[in-house]
Each structure stands twice: as structure tokens, then as C-alpha cells.
């Protein structure tokens, strides 16, 4: 069936059955002949077909056992009302040639809806192809523009012309990374206060910045990153250390991974203790000296005891010279017992509590923010209890803030022990 889609709006579909054998010309002739003059001049089929308001009438007919059945298609470009009237007129046909006939309308199809459905399906296919191509080119375009913008934002800092973000001078805190690619990746996610060390030899610009600003070293999760941290801790005043996940580099981290690593930064002294960085000095050296001295005294006492030793049979019991037993002296003061209770409450929490002179808790913070909190604290803090390592930085701040006691799990590599601060560990309180 051939229908002109440019002129057809509706398609009348009618079912035909006859009592005898008929052919297509008989059916078409009956349609034109029996509707002539029935609907008036305005809806005369011959005139409508000549003017192109209805299309070519198509018939599909088949004969079986002396009877014929078929389907009649009448394309129409009339409006809905006129098309419905024309379809009703077809049902008045009762003869085709010499045979009795019956015509019933199956449906009137809106051809434009079918066209729209075809348009939608085809548009989906075309849009899918378009999105595949434009997605690739659009992504490349976005990346190239972003990369170009990042390249413009990268500055060269100091005499060494170190790659750095634009906010190095304005920011109170900076992030020291390994190379230019790390700075670019951080700029990609809006972090503009990063500067690259460019190797294991720490430039003078980094050392100078470390004296003025809060510095976080952010390195790769490999052996090279550890070497850079060692070098930085030896020559610069590093405050915090952050590392990429094991085996990953800062330049390949996603925004979520990068933010997580920076949030999980730890104080530099605590990190050094965790990975056994730095030479043993200060408190450890004093402990060793006291230990050697103790061993020397104990050796001399053993020699004296040997010289004074007498044969067992010559010694006489001297019960009358023994002093009466004394009541045991309590080892911990009430204040120290309070410290012990607080330390037990903080067990495995990585948090710290600031206490006043009455032993009441003034504030509870994470260990990583302890130094910052102590800097901002007033004069009411009398003791610090932390579930972590007592570092040189914490002790220095304790002296500065007139804090009388610092209690922790253990003491790190402390080079300078303050004389006016009581230092207690978990072992001391047990």
C-alpha cells in the first residue's frame, strides 16, 4: 500500500466482505458510485480526489469458497469532522457489483501520530550517536581548557622558581608536595596554597616559609615520599604530615581521596615517632644515662655486698633490730588518679582533654588539632591529657600557656624537657 505522507493526515481503514467473488475495480467503483451525491458537493469523492484532499483508494482483497474479504484504505487530508463523515458514508455501501456487501470501519488512524512516533525513535538513535561523539570531544575540550587555566595559575616562587599555587603568600598555611604535577592536580580541585619541593634537597624558600606559616607535608605513599619527609623534618619546621594511600601518588588522587588524606594528617612529631624517624636524644638520652648510672651503682652495691658477705653459720638472727612495718605510702596523688581516669576514658580515641585546676574538663579535641587548640586557649588550662604521644611541640606550648601537667600514652623524641611541667605517661600512672 502506497500512501503519500506529505498530504495524508488520517487513514480510514474499513473491513469488506461480499457474498460473491469481486475484484479491486469492482470495490473502488462501488465506493465512488454509491457515495455520489450522498454527502453533497463539498464531500463528493471524485471532486475531493481531484483536488488532492483524499488520496488513492487502496484495496486488499482475497476470495475463498465463493466469497471475498478485504480491507479498504482511504487516505484523507480533510479535518477530523469531515473524515469521520466520509468514513460513516462508506458503511452505507451494501452492494459490490452483483453481490451483497458489508463494510465496517475498523479505525481512523492519525497518520501524524505514527509519523511523530517514527520521528521520536529516529531522534533517539541520532541523539545517542551525537552524544557519543560530543561527549568525547566535549570532555577533551573541558580538560584542555581546565589544564590551560591551571597552567596559567601555576606560579614560580622564589629564586629557585618552585612551582606553586597563586595563594602561597596570602595563606597562613601551605602544603608542601613533591613536584609540579602534584601542584597541578591540587589546583584542579581548587587547592591553591601548594608548593613543590622538586626533589629531596629542600630549597631555602621552603625553609623560610616553614618559619612563617603552618606547613603540611603531603607526599606520595611510597619510599620516595618517606625520604622527602625525612629531609623536610631535618631542615624545616614541618607542622603536619599527610601521605597518599600506599602505592599511590598525589598527582593521581581524586578530589575525595585528596581531601581525606589532608583531613587525616598527623602532627610531624607524632609521625616521626610512628615511623621511627630522627635520632634518639633528649628524654631518651637522659633515660639511657640514668640507666647506665643505675647499673653502675647497682654493680658497686653488689661488690660491697660480696665483700661484706659472711658464712651463713656465723650470722645470728637479729629480729629485735628490725623496725616495725610501716603502712604503704600511696603511689598516686588524687590529682594523678584523676589523670589516670581521664586517660582511661580516652583509650583508643585519638583525642585529648584540657582540664582546669579542679580537674574538670574544659574542652575535648582530636589529637591532630591539639597544638592549634592550645595556641588559642586562655589561662584556665592546668593539665592536658591525650591519647597519643607527648611531643616537643605540645611541651613547648604547655610552657608557653603555664600548663602544669601533660599526660599521654608515652613520650616521643623530646630534645628539651621543661622543668616546670609535670610529664606523666600511662606507665607512670599504672
XYZ file of C-alpha atoms in Angstrom:
430
model
C 0.000 0.000 0.000
C 1.453 3.335 -1.129
C 0.307 6.400 0.810
C 1.633 9.893 0.231
C 2.798 11.044 3.681
C 3.064 14.673 2.606
C -0.718 15.079 2.053
C -2.276 12.412 4.297
C -3.401 13.338 7.820
C -5.804 10.473 8.512
C -6.163 6.946 7.164
C -9.613 5.313 7.089
C -9.350 1.546 7.421
C -12.538 -0.451 6.616
C -13.238 -4.195 6.538
C -15.148 -5.532 3.487
C -16.963 -8.835 2.977
C -19.137 -9.946 -0.013
C -21.295 -12.948 -0.801
C -19.609 -13.478 -4.156
C -16.254 -13.102 -5.839
C -15.301 -9.488 -6.559
C -12.115 -7.701 -7.564
C -10.457 -4.397 -6.727
C -12.024 -2.322 -9.565
C -15.474 -3.508 -8.525
C -14.933 -2.350 -4.957
C -13.492 1.062 -5.927
C -16.332 1.608 -8.398
C -18.927 0.768 -5.759
C -17.354 3.265 -3.330
C -17.456 6.133 -5.832
C -20.840 5.153 -7.275
C -22.836 4.598 -4.102
C -21.491 7.687 -2.258
C -22.053 10.057 -5.192
C -24.483 12.806 -4.214
C -24.853 11.314 -0.743
C -22.728 13.902 1.081
C -23.272 16.928 -1.091
C -20.896 18.699 -3.442
C -18.390 19.579 -0.714
C -17.675 15.932 0.142
C -18.042 14.355 -3.295
C -15.295 11.720 -3.531
C -14.412 12.436 -7.148
C -14.045 16.165 -6.519
C -12.059 15.537 -3.322
C -9.684 13.202 -5.119
C -9.196 15.651 -7.981
C -8.349 18.406 -5.514
C -5.986 16.107 -3.619
C -7.965 16.207 -0.376
C -8.241 12.431 -0.395
C -5.644 10.081 -1.784
C -5.697 6.989 -3.918
C -8.120 4.365 -2.538
C -6.270 1.112 -1.899
C -7.936 -2.302 -1.626
C -6.547 -5.638 -0.460
C -8.992 -8.447 -1.382
C -8.920 -12.231 -1.345
C -11.509 -14.876 -2.389
C -12.271 -18.173 -0.735
C -15.167 -20.633 -1.253
C -17.146 -18.246 -3.455
C -16.835 -15.293 -1.080
C -14.491 -12.325 -0.920
C -12.996 -10.452 2.010
C -10.679 -7.499 2.084
C -9.555 -4.231 3.601
C -10.159 -0.789 2.126
C -7.750 2.130 2.840
C -8.871 5.708 2.181
C -6.177 8.381 2.833
C -7.631 11.756 3.855
C -6.300 15.254 4.354
C -9.692 16.568 5.473
C -10.243 17.694 9.038
C -11.391 15.291 11.739
C -15.135 16.002 11.318
C -15.155 15.628 7.535
C -13.025 12.481 7.722
C -15.436 10.918 10.216
C -18.428 11.768 7.970
C -16.679 10.242 4.970
C -15.906 7.070 6.934
C -19.535 6.758 8.030
C -20.648 7.088 4.404
C -18.571 4.045 3.450
C -20.645 1.884 5.800
C -23.769 2.631 3.675
C -22.406 0.600 0.745
C -24.409 -2.620 0.530
C -23.538 -3.989 -2.915
C -20.376 -4.510 -4.908
C -21.228 -5.431 -8.456
C -23.951 -8.096 -8.370
C -23.007 -9.247 -4.863
C -24.269 -8.188 -1.489
C -21.568 -6.458 0.555
C -20.914 -5.278 4.098
C -18.390 -2.590 5.032
C -17.477 -1.730 8.645
C -14.934 0.845 9.784
C -12.083 -0.715 11.784
C -10.378 2.532 12.745
C -9.389 6.001 11.675
C -5.652 6.347 12.222
C -3.974 9.682 12.790
C -1.018 9.322 10.444
C 0.733 12.260 12.106
C 0.935 10.325 15.395
C 2.631 7.462 13.581
C 4.973 9.953 11.984
C 5.730 11.504 15.350
C 6.497 8.093 16.856
C 8.874 7.358 13.988
C 10.456 10.780 14.446
C 10.939 10.125 18.173
C 12.534 6.720 17.613
C 14.829 8.067 14.929
C 15.696 11.099 17.041
C 16.710 8.798 19.904
C 19.121 6.963 17.631
C 20.561 10.203 16.238
C 20.853 11.768 19.703
C 22.625 8.709 21.048
C 25.178 8.880 18.248
C 25.559 12.625 18.752
C 26.122 12.265 22.496
C 28.781 9.617 21.957
C 30.781 11.880 19.685
C 30.137 15.157 21.508
C 30.831 13.599 24.906
C 34.333 12.657 23.853
C 35.083 15.954 22.168
C 33.385 17.919 24.965
C 35.381 16.108 27.625
C 38.599 16.735 25.738
C 37.647 20.384 25.370
C 36.882 20.740 29.083
C 40.124 19.042 30.079
C 42.166 21.170 27.702
C 40.571 24.409 28.958
C 40.997 23.354 32.590
C 44.604 22.324 32.006
C 45.323 25.588 30.229
C 43.782 27.518 33.129
C 45.790 25.532 35.660
C 48.986 26.146 33.719
C 48.269 29.873 33.882
C 47.640 29.653 37.650
C 50.921 27.864 38.396
C 53.483 30.393 39.567
C 57.233 30.188 40.063
C 58.108 31.006 43.660
C 61.410 32.354 44.963
C 64.870 32.265 43.448
C 64.575 28.527 42.887
C 61.402 29.179 40.777
C 59.462 26.439 42.546
C 56.058 25.509 41.057
C 53.391 26.879 43.402
C 49.758 27.913 43.599
C 48.736 31.584 43.500
C 47.865 31.817 47.230
C 51.246 30.908 48.729
C 51.969 34.421 50.008
C 48.422 35.194 51.170
C 47.659 31.948 53.005
C 48.563 31.317 56.660
C 49.091 27.618 55.911
C 50.799 25.935 52.960
C 51.045 22.394 51.621
C 54.454 21.132 50.507
C 54.268 18.495 47.750
C 56.873 16.695 45.672
C 56.554 18.002 42.117
C 54.814 20.223 39.582
C 52.236 17.532 38.685
C 51.118 17.423 42.327
C 50.583 21.202 42.333
C 48.563 20.949 39.089
C 46.350 18.201 40.492
C 45.646 20.234 43.616
C 44.810 23.306 41.525
C 42.370 21.113 39.601
C 40.364 20.701 42.814
C 40.677 24.299 43.997
C 43.636 23.952 46.404
C 45.803 26.987 45.627
C 48.299 27.063 48.514
C 50.543 24.159 47.421
C 54.241 24.428 46.581
C 56.555 21.778 45.152
C 59.877 20.882 46.772
C 61.208 19.463 43.453
C 63.489 16.731 44.828
C 64.983 15.620 48.127
C 67.182 18.713 48.531
C 64.884 21.127 50.336
C 65.132 24.649 48.810
C 65.770 27.667 51.010
C 62.379 29.122 50.037
C 60.627 26.171 51.699
C 62.743 26.533 54.856
C 61.896 30.249 55.064
C 58.180 29.658 54.508
C 58.172 26.952 57.201
C 59.327 29.521 59.780
C 56.419 31.846 58.990
C 53.494 29.555 58.138
C 51.796 26.336 59.229
C 53.275 23.688 56.926
C 51.745 20.351 55.939
C 53.979 17.950 54.006
C 51.816 15.963 51.552
C 53.834 13.224 49.844
C 53.382 10.046 47.814
C 52.670 6.754 49.534
C 55.983 5.181 48.540
C 59.644 5.066 49.568
C 60.372 8.353 47.792
C 57.732 10.120 49.854
C 59.300 8.853 53.076
C 62.731 10.120 52.024
C 61.329 13.572 51.324
C 59.651 13.644 54.751
C 62.964 12.697 56.398
C 64.722 15.554 54.633
C 61.959 18.058 55.447
C 61.871 17.117 59.133
C 65.632 17.593 59.411
C 65.920 21.043 57.829
C 62.474 22.691 58.069
C 59.831 23.330 60.734
C 57.113 20.984 59.492
C 53.870 21.019 61.497
C 51.854 18.183 59.936
C 52.392 15.201 57.633
C 49.866 13.753 55.172
C 50.512 10.821 52.841
C 48.763 9.415 49.795
C 47.392 5.854 50.111
C 50.037 3.154 49.948
C 51.435 2.820 46.424
C 49.623 5.906 45.074
C 50.913 9.336 44.090
C 49.459 12.738 44.922
C 49.206 13.651 41.229
C 46.769 10.766 40.542
C 44.441 11.237 43.539
C 40.790 12.164 43.104
C 39.294 15.084 44.994
C 37.672 12.781 47.550
C 40.937 10.897 48.179
C 42.911 14.136 48.458
C 40.541 15.711 50.987
C 40.514 12.507 53.038
C 44.333 12.367 53.165
C 44.596 16.006 54.254
C 41.953 15.519 56.950
C 43.884 12.539 58.318
C 47.133 14.481 58.670
C 49.092 13.920 61.876
C 51.494 16.182 63.786
C 55.026 15.896 62.440
C 56.498 14.835 65.795
C 53.931 12.099 66.175
C 54.559 10.888 62.630
C 58.302 10.794 63.290
C 57.698 8.670 66.368
C 55.348 6.331 64.466
C 57.892 5.560 61.749
C 60.998 5.850 63.978
C 62.412 8.890 62.233
C 65.095 11.055 63.820
C 67.927 10.364 66.217
C 67.220 9.378 69.799
C 68.064 12.310 72.013
C 66.715 14.463 74.824
C 64.489 12.402 77.095
C 65.692 9.121 75.612
C 69.309 10.120 76.143
C 68.612 11.103 79.725
C 66.849 7.804 80.315
C 69.830 5.957 78.919
C 72.239 7.957 81.071
C 70.189 7.305 84.173
C 70.018 3.642 83.259
C 73.793 3.348 82.878
C 74.293 5.239 86.116
C 71.821 2.958 87.868
C 73.591 -0.108 86.566
C 76.927 1.297 87.826
C 75.538 1.962 91.293
C 73.940 -1.463 91.388
C 77.294 -3.043 90.440
C 79.097 -1.222 93.221
C 76.438 -2.225 95.720
C 76.784 -5.857 94.643
C 80.574 -5.703 95.150
C 80.164 -4.228 98.622
C 77.593 -6.875 99.457
C 80.010 -9.621 98.362
C 82.783 -8.180 100.465
C 80.520 -7.969 103.483
C 79.106 -11.440 102.984
C 79.826 -13.786 105.914
C 79.394 -17.518 106.312
C 75.752 -18.467 106.912
C 76.538 -20.206 110.215
C 78.246 -17.119 111.685
C 75.148 -14.926 111.158
C 72.727 -14.659 114.091
C 69.073 -13.730 113.843
C 68.519 -10.115 114.804
C 64.766 -9.805 114.992
C 64.970 -7.209 117.691
C 66.707 -4.739 115.330
C 64.004 -4.837 112.660
C 61.835 -1.685 112.524
C 58.069 -2.134 112.846
C 56.234 -2.424 109.493
C 55.104 0.907 108.084
C 51.769 1.423 106.286
C 52.186 1.553 102.491
C 52.567 5.031 101.104
C 50.068 5.726 98.312
C 51.886 5.989 94.988
C 49.427 8.315 93.189
C 48.056 11.627 94.384
C 44.343 12.446 93.956
C 45.266 14.657 91.015
C 47.221 11.837 89.371
C 44.330 9.426 89.969
C 42.101 11.915 88.148
C 44.580 11.962 85.247
C 44.529 8.160 85.182
C 40.721 8.091 84.962
C 40.662 10.637 82.140
C 43.359 8.754 80.217
C 41.325 5.546 80.560
C 38.258 7.331 79.190
C 40.274 8.445 76.157
C 41.640 4.966 75.413
C 41.922 4.325 71.626
C 40.035 7.544 70.795
C 42.981 9.661 69.489
C 41.539 12.600 71.432
C 42.768 14.962 74.132
C 41.101 16.715 77.069
C 42.040 20.055 78.607
C 41.482 20.223 82.383
C 41.243 23.171 84.768
C 42.771 23.382 88.245
C 39.818 21.440 89.719
C 40.241 18.550 87.275
C 37.122 19.438 85.297
C 37.149 19.016 81.513
C 37.221 22.338 79.684
C 37.446 21.012 76.146
C 37.855 17.782 74.182
C 39.603 17.823 70.771
C 41.223 15.457 68.307
C 44.953 14.929 68.857
C 45.722 16.363 65.398
C 44.153 19.696 66.473
C 45.651 19.787 69.972
C 48.503 22.188 69.160
C 46.160 24.603 67.402
C 43.700 24.455 70.316
C 46.441 25.102 72.885
C 47.590 28.146 70.916
C 44.094 29.624 71.125
C 43.381 28.561 74.728
C 43.199 31.011 77.601
C 44.833 30.886 81.021
C 42.421 28.435 82.641
C 44.055 25.233 81.351
C 46.121 23.479 84.039
C 46.558 19.981 82.551
C 46.448 18.223 79.187
C 45.567 14.520 78.932
C 45.927 12.983 75.456
C 45.501 9.539 73.942
C 48.702 9.867 71.967
C 52.400 10.657 72.078
C 53.712 13.618 74.053
C 55.711 15.670 71.547
C 58.151 18.550 71.838
C 55.590 20.902 70.315
C 52.972 20.059 72.958
C 55.500 20.580 75.763
C 56.621 23.923 74.325
C 53.017 25.105 74.203
C 52.471 23.847 77.765
C 55.351 26.045 78.960
C 54.007 28.993 76.972
C 50.490 28.610 78.433
C 51.654 27.856 82.029
C 50.189 24.353 81.953
C 51.480 22.381 84.918
C 50.880 18.757 83.762
C 50.941 16.889 80.445
C 49.730 13.267 80.450
C 49.949 10.892 77.473
C 50.437 7.311 76.387
C 54.184 7.754 76.040
C 56.840 10.393 75.385
C 58.204 10.868 71.875
C 61.646 12.063 70.781
C 61.783 15.122 73.023
C 65.049 17.033 72.877
C 64.247 19.640 75.538
C 62.382 18.687 78.716
C 60.764 21.639 80.544
C 61.481 21.855 84.265
C 58.174 23.447 85.260
C 55.869 20.900 83.539
C 54.991 17.538 85.106
C 55.190 14.822 82.414
C 53.276 11.599 83.104
C 52.810 8.542 80.895
C 50.384 5.642 81.030
C 53.147 3.550 82.589
C 53.755 6.154 85.298
C 50.089 6.044 86.305
C 49.737 2.254 86.346
